[in-house]
Short mmCIF file of C-alpha atoms in Angstrom, two decimals:
data_model
loop_
_atom_site.label_atom_id
_atom_site.label_comp_id
_atom_site.label_asym_id
_atom_site.label_seq_id
_atom_site.Cartn_x
_atom_site.Cartn_y
_atom_site.Cartn_z
CA MET Q 1 10.47 11.85 -8.59
CA SER Q 2 9.01 10.03 -5.40
CA ALA Q 3 12.30 11.26 -3.05
CA LYS Q 4 11.43 14.91 -4.59
CA LEU Q 5 7.44 14.11 -3.46
CA ILE Q 6 8.33 12.96 -0.38
CA GLU Q 7 10.66 16.51 0.50
CA THR Q 8 7.59 18.21 -0.38
CA HIS Q 9 5.42 16.60 2.61
CA ARG Q 10 7.75 16.41 5.29
CA LYS Q 11 8.08 19.62 7.17
CA ASP Q 12 4.88 18.92 8.54
CA ALA Q 13 4.86 14.86 8.81
CA GLN Q 14 5.30 12.47 11.63
CA VAL Q 15 8.56 10.35 10.45
CA TYR Q 16 9.12 7.08 11.77
CA ASN Q 17 12.14 5.09 11.53
CA GLY Q 18 12.96 1.50 11.63
CA PRO Q 19 11.20 -1.73 10.27
CA VAL Q 20 9.39 -2.48 13.43
CA GLN Q 21 8.16 0.37 14.34
CA CYS Q 22 7.10 1.58 11.03
CA LYS Q 23 5.63 -1.54 10.01
CA GLN Q 24 3.30 -1.02 13.32
CA LYS Q 25 2.70 2.97 12.59
CA LEU Q 26 1.73 1.81 8.67
CA ASP Q 27 -0.78 -0.96 10.03
CA GLU Q 28 -2.10 1.50 12.59
CA LEU Q 29 -2.57 3.99 9.48
CA MET Q 30 -4.36 1.37 7.48
CA LYS Q 31 -6.87 0.54 9.99
CA GLU Q 32 -7.61 4.04 10.70
CA ILE Q 33 -8.66 4.24 6.96
CA ASN Q 34 -10.41 1.18 6.93
CA MET Q 35 -7.94 -0.28 4.45
CA PRO Q 36 -6.50 -3.90 5.12
CA SER Q 37 -2.67 -3.69 5.84
CA ILE Q 38 -1.79 -6.82 4.27
CA LEU Q 39 -1.85 -4.44 0.85
CA PHE Q 40 1.52 -3.82 2.00
CA PRO Q 41 3.11 -6.96 3.77
CA LEU Q 42 6.57 -5.04 3.88
CA VAL Q 43 8.47 -6.18 6.68
CA ASP Q 44 11.77 -3.74 6.06
CA ILE Q 45 10.39 -0.62 6.03
CA GLN Q 46 13.36 1.86 6.54
CA GLU Q 47 10.89 4.95 7.10
CA PHE Q 48 7.44 5.81 7.12
CA GLY Q 49 6.01 9.19 7.08
CA TYR Q 50 2.62 10.63 7.19
CA ASN Q 51 1.62 14.14 6.42
CA LYS Q 52 -1.99 14.17 8.39
CA SER Q 53 -2.67 17.73 6.85
CA THR Q 54 -2.10 16.31 3.25
CA GLY Q 55 -3.10 13.06 3.56
CA PHE Q 56 0.15 12.00 1.72
CA VAL Q 57 2.09 9.07 3.09
CA TRP Q 58 5.18 7.55 2.52
CA LEU Q 59 7.63 4.32 2.55
CA THR Q 60 10.95 3.88 2.07
CA LEU Q 61 12.31 0.48 1.62
CA SER Q 62 16.16 -0.65 1.72
CA LYS Q 63 15.56 -2.21 -1.49
CA PRO Q 64 12.68 -3.13 -3.73
CA VAL Q 65 10.19 -6.42 -2.76
CA GLN Q 66 8.32 -8.52 -4.70
CA HIS Q 67 5.51 -10.32 -2.72
CA LYS Q 68 3.04 -13.15 -4.08
CA PHE Q 69 -0.04 -13.17 -2.93
CA THR Q 70 -1.21 -16.79 -2.78
CA LYS Q 71 -5.07 -17.05 -2.69
CA MET Q 72 -4.85 -14.36 -5.79
CA LYS Q 73 -2.37 -15.88 -7.51
CA LYS Q 74 -0.82 -12.27 -7.97
CA LEU Q 75 3.01 -11.29 -7.70
CA VAL Q 76 3.10 -7.54 -6.62
CA SER Q 77 6.24 -5.46 -6.65
CA TYR Q 78 7.08 -2.73 -4.17
CA ASP Q 79 9.86 -0.01 -5.12
CA ASN Q 80 12.12 1.70 -3.11
CA HIS Q 81 9.71 4.30 -2.31
CA VAL Q 82 5.91 4.15 -2.20
CA THR Q 83 3.99 6.82 -1.98
CA ALA Q 84 -0.18 7.60 -1.56
CA PHE Q 85 -2.45 9.95 -0.87
CA VAL Q 86 -4.81 8.49 1.83
CA GLU Q 87 -8.33 9.11 3.02
CA PRO Q 88 -11.08 7.35 4.49
CA GLY Q 89 -11.08 4.01 2.77
CA ARG Q 90 -8.86 5.29 -0.05
CA LEU Q 91 -5.42 5.25 -1.49
CA LYS Q 92 -5.04 7.47 -4.08
CA ASN Q 93 -2.21 8.40 -6.51
CA VAL Q 94 -0.11 5.40 -5.44
CA LYS Q 95 3.25 5.03 -6.93
CA GLY Q 96 5.59 2.52 -6.97
CA VAL Q 97 3.36 -0.60 -6.92
CA LYS Q 98 2.72 -2.70 -9.75
CA SER Q 99 0.95 -6.23 -10.06
CA LYS Q 100 2.16 -8.86 -12.83
CA GLU Q 101 -0.68 -10.26 -14.84
CA VAL Q 102 0.61 -12.63 -17.32
CA LEU Q 103 3.93 -11.35 -18.74
CA ILE Q 104 3.00 -8.02 -18.17
CA TRP Q 105 3.96 -5.74 -15.16
CA PHE Q 106 0.96 -3.20 -14.68
CA THR Q 107 1.11 0.21 -12.36
CA LEU Q 108 -1.39 0.07 -9.54
CA SER Q 109 -2.78 3.65 -8.65
CA ASP Q 110 -5.75 3.48 -6.42
CA PHE Q 111 -7.07 1.19 -3.95
CA TYR Q 112 -10.60 2.04 -2.41
CA ILE Q 113 -13.63 0.77 -0.74
CA GLU Q 114 -16.67 1.42 -2.86
CA ASP Q 115 -19.01 -0.14 -0.29
CA PRO Q 116 -18.01 -1.71 3.25
CA ASN Q 117 -20.78 -4.03 3.34
CA SER Q 118 -19.07 -5.65 -0.28
CA GLY Q 119 -16.14 -6.90 1.19
CA LYS Q 120 -14.33 -6.14 -1.85
CA VAL Q 121 -11.38 -3.66 -2.06
CA ILE Q 122 -11.34 -1.66 -5.46
CA VAL Q 123 -7.98 -2.02 -7.35
CA ALA Q 124 -7.15 0.24 -10.19
CA ASN Q 125 -4.19 1.32 -12.88
CA PRO Q 126 -3.62 4.97 -14.19
CA SER Q 127 -5.35 4.36 -17.41
CA GLY Q 128 -8.84 3.45 -15.23
CA LEU Q 129 -8.63 -0.34 -15.14
CA THR Q 130 -10.33 -1.91 -12.15
CA PHE Q 131 -10.69 -4.89 -10.63
CA PRO Q 132 -12.40 -5.80 -7.37
CA ILE Q 133 -10.27 -8.32 -4.77
CA ASN Q 134 -12.27 -9.81 -1.97
CA ILE Q 135 -11.11 -8.71 1.48
CA SER Q 136 -11.34 -12.62 2.64
CA ASP Q 137 -8.72 -12.98 0.23
CA PHE Q 138 -6.27 -10.37 2.29
CA GLU Q 139 -7.27 -11.82 5.50
CA GLU Q 140 -6.28 -15.82 4.37
CA GLU Q 141 -3.19 -13.94 3.48
CA ASP Q 142 -2.39 -11.96 6.78
CA LYS Q 143 -3.17 -15.57 8.56
CA ASN Q 144 -0.68 -17.40 6.37
CA ALA Q 145 2.07 -14.62 6.80
CA GLN Q 146 1.94 -14.66 10.42
CA LYS Q 147 2.68 -18.41 11.02
#
């Protein structure tokens, strides 16, 4: 399903290939929309695409990846294709991202910053459940990842 969605937005998109360039372009986009880039701590991105006119973005990974956010004690899974629609302070209709809570995997569908002064990213799932995460937790994770 994600592959079909990517194809419908590919025509007018900027498309990049290779892990180094894709990670760089992803980080630039996240900075542009004022979201922490560590939401996607991925190093093996094979393709990054961004259709600015529709706000559609996609990542193609060589294989699914799981990442443990140590400070938050959260295990997050990223599928081969991760897609989203972006706008300032928000990633919505996210596909391909799940978080493990105890023994159950929950799909994550939205990431947004409601109040830039709050220092929090709100994470939501399709059922409407939301929970705030301190941006400083991501920054700490980013520092640890760079070591």
